[in-house]
Amino acid sequence: MEHQGGCLCGAVRYRVKAEPLRVTFCHCRFCQRATGAAYAVEPIFSEAEFELLSGDAKTYSHISTGSGKAIDIHFCGNCGSTFRYVLHRYPGVTGILAGTFDDPNWFDWDADTAKHIFLSAARPETIVPAQMPLFAHHALDSDGAAIKPRTLDAPTPVGDIDGL
């Protein structure tokens, strides 16, 4: 199995050689700024399954206000397209921005393999799916303890969810 992707100008090319370990839909302000979108769709892979094939990838390292650990943002040095995150809080894995895959719909996700995080920063008209694990902020406390997710019985706009 191999799935390739790259940047807008085509200078950076990469491939992954496995299914994602999980998929994160992140609505935090960091992802909004880094992607220029309402949220990031980020399939997560083992670092060993990612390979940069070509291009002049640049890296910007940002310190997370939440964890205090670095997040390395990889982007094309030519067109500026962000395609990969390396979160130092989670060694051994890498996140690929789904829209940079040649086929951004090649991987599956469901309530067992995906989650929506930082819904407290989401646009209010964003509709979250039923039965999906939802988190107002991160899915883990700063000490690494899991936070119990919230789920809904029906697709719901974020602005209609109490307690976010």
Coordinates of C-alpha atoms in Angstrom, one line a residue:
M1 CA 0.0 0.0 0.0
E2 CA 1.3 3.4 -0.9
H3 CA -0.4 6.8 -1.0
Q4 CA 1.3 9.9 -2.3
G5 CA 0.8 13.6 -2.0
G6 CA 2.5 16.9 -2.3
C7 CA 2.4 20.7 -2.3
L8 CA 0.5 23.1 -4.6
C9 CA 3.4 23.7 -7.0
G10 CA 4.4 20.0 -7.1
A11 CA 8.0 20.6 -5.8
V12 CA 7.5 18.6 -2.6
R13 CA 6.3 15.0 -2.9
Y14 CA 5.8 12.4 -0.2
R15 CA 4.3 9.0 0.4
V16 CA 2.9 7.0 3.3
K17 CA 3.0 3.2 3.3
A18 CA 0.2 2.4 5.7
E19 CA -3.4 3.2 6.8
P20 CA -3.6 6.0 9.3
L21 CA -3.4 5.1 13.0
R22 CA -6.2 7.6 13.6
V23 CA -7.6 10.8 12.2
T24 CA -7.8 14.0 14.1
F25 CA -10.2 16.9 13.1
C26 CA -8.6 19.8 14.9
H27 CA -10.4 23.1 15.3
C28 CA -7.7 24.9 17.4
R29 CA -6.5 28.4 16.5
F30 CA -3.0 27.0 15.8
C31 CA -4.4 24.7 13.1
Q32 CA -6.7 27.4 11.8
R33 CA -3.7 29.7 11.3
A34 CA -1.3 27.0 10.0
T35 CA -3.8 25.8 7.4
G36 CA -5.8 28.9 6.6
A37 CA -8.9 26.7 7.0
A38 CA -11.7 26.3 9.6
Y39 CA -10.0 23.1 10.9
A40 CA -7.3 20.6 10.0
V41 CA -8.1 17.1 8.9
E42 CA -5.0 15.2 10.0
P43 CA -4.5 11.5 9.5
I44 CA -1.8 10.3 11.9
F45 CA 0.8 7.8 10.8
S46 CA 3.8 6.1 12.3
E47 CA 6.9 8.2 11.5
A48 CA 8.4 5.1 9.9
E49 CA 5.5 5.0 7.3
F50 CA 6.3 8.5 6.0
E51 CA 8.9 9.3 3.3
L52 CA 9.7 12.6 1.7
L53 CA 10.3 11.8 -2.0
S54 CA 11.4 15.2 -3.4
G55 CA 11.5 18.9 -2.8
D56 CA 12.8 21.6 -0.6
A57 CA 10.7 21.1 2.6
K58 CA 11.2 23.8 5.1
T59 CA 10.3 23.6 8.8
Y60 CA 9.0 26.1 11.3
S61 CA 9.1 25.0 14.9
H62 CA 6.3 26.4 17.1
I63 CA 6.0 25.9 20.9
S64 CA 2.5 24.8 21.8
T65 CA 0.8 27.0 24.4
G66 CA -1.0 23.9 25.7
S67 CA 1.7 21.3 26.1
G68 CA 4.8 23.6 26.0
K69 CA 6.3 21.2 23.5
A70 CA 7.4 21.9 19.9
I71 CA 5.2 21.4 16.9
D72 CA 7.3 21.3 13.7
I73 CA 5.3 22.5 10.6
H74 CA 6.7 21.2 7.3
F75 CA 6.0 23.2 4.2
C76 CA 7.2 23.7 0.7
G77 CA 10.0 26.2 0.4
N78 CA 8.7 27.3 -3.0
C79 CA 4.9 27.7 -2.7
G80 CA 4.5 27.6 1.1
S81 CA 2.0 24.7 1.2
T82 CA 1.9 23.1 4.7
F83 CA 1.7 19.3 4.4
R84 CA 3.0 17.8 7.6
Y85 CA 3.1 18.3 11.4
V86 CA 5.5 16.6 13.8
L87 CA 4.2 17.0 17.4
H88 CA 6.9 16.5 19.9
R89 CA 4.3 15.6 22.5
Y90 CA 3.7 12.4 20.5
P91 CA 7.1 10.9 19.5
G92 CA 7.2 8.4 16.7
V93 CA 4.1 9.7 14.8
T94 CA 3.5 12.3 12.2
G95 CA 0.4 14.1 11.0
I96 CA -0.3 14.7 7.3
L97 CA -2.7 17.4 6.2
A98 CA -5.3 15.4 4.3
G99 CA -5.8 18.0 1.5
T100 CA -2.3 17.5 0.4
F101 CA -2.8 13.8 -0.6
D102 CA -3.3 13.2 -4.4
D103 CA -6.5 11.6 -3.3
P104 CA -7.6 13.3 0.0
N105 CA -10.4 10.7 0.4
W106 CA -8.4 7.5 0.3
F107 CA -8.5 6.8 4.0
D108 CA -11.6 5.8 6.1
W109 CA -12.5 7.1 9.4
D110 CA -15.3 6.5 11.9
A111 CA -16.1 7.0 15.5
D112 CA -13.6 4.3 16.5
T113 CA -10.7 5.9 14.6
A114 CA -11.3 9.6 14.6
K115 CA -12.1 12.5 16.9
H116 CA -12.9 16.2 16.8
I117 CA -10.7 18.3 19.2
F118 CA -10.7 22.0 20.3
L119 CA -14.4 22.5 19.4
S120 CA -14.3 25.5 21.8
A121 CA -12.5 27.3 19.0
A122 CA -14.6 25.9 16.1
R123 CA -16.8 28.0 13.8
P124 CA -20.3 27.8 15.2
E125 CA -21.9 26.6 11.9
T126 CA -19.5 23.6 11.8
I127 CA -21.6 20.4 12.0
V128 CA -20.1 17.5 13.9
P129 CA -21.2 13.9 13.1
A130 CA -23.3 11.8 15.5
Q131 CA -21.5 9.3 17.7
M132 CA -18.1 11.0 17.0
P133 CA -15.8 11.5 20.1
L134 CA -15.8 15.3 20.7
F135 CA -13.6 17.4 22.9
A136 CA -13.9 21.1 23.9
H137 CA -10.1 21.2 24.0
H138 CA -7.5 18.4 23.8
A139 CA -8.3 14.7 24.2
L140 CA -5.5 14.5 26.9
D141 CA -4.7 16.4 30.0
S142 CA -1.3 18.0 30.2
D143 CA -0.1 15.0 32.2
G144 CA -1.2 12.6 29.4
A145 CA -4.4 11.3 31.1
A146 CA -7.3 10.7 28.7
I147 CA -10.3 13.0 28.9
K148 CA -13.7 11.4 28.5
P149 CA -15.2 12.3 25.1
R150 CA -18.6 13.7 24.6
T151 CA -20.8 12.2 21.8
L152 CA -24.1 13.4 20.3
D153 CA -27.0 11.4 19.0
A154 CA -27.4 13.5 15.8
P155 CA -25.3 15.7 13.6
T156 CA -25.2 19.0 15.3
P157 CA -23.8 22.5 14.6
V158 CA -21.1 23.4 17.1
G159 CA -22.9 26.6 18.1
D160 CA -25.8 24.4 19.3
I161 CA -23.7 22.3 21.7
D162 CA -24.0 23.4 25.3
G163 CA -20.8 23.5 27.4
L164 CA -18.1 24.1 24.8

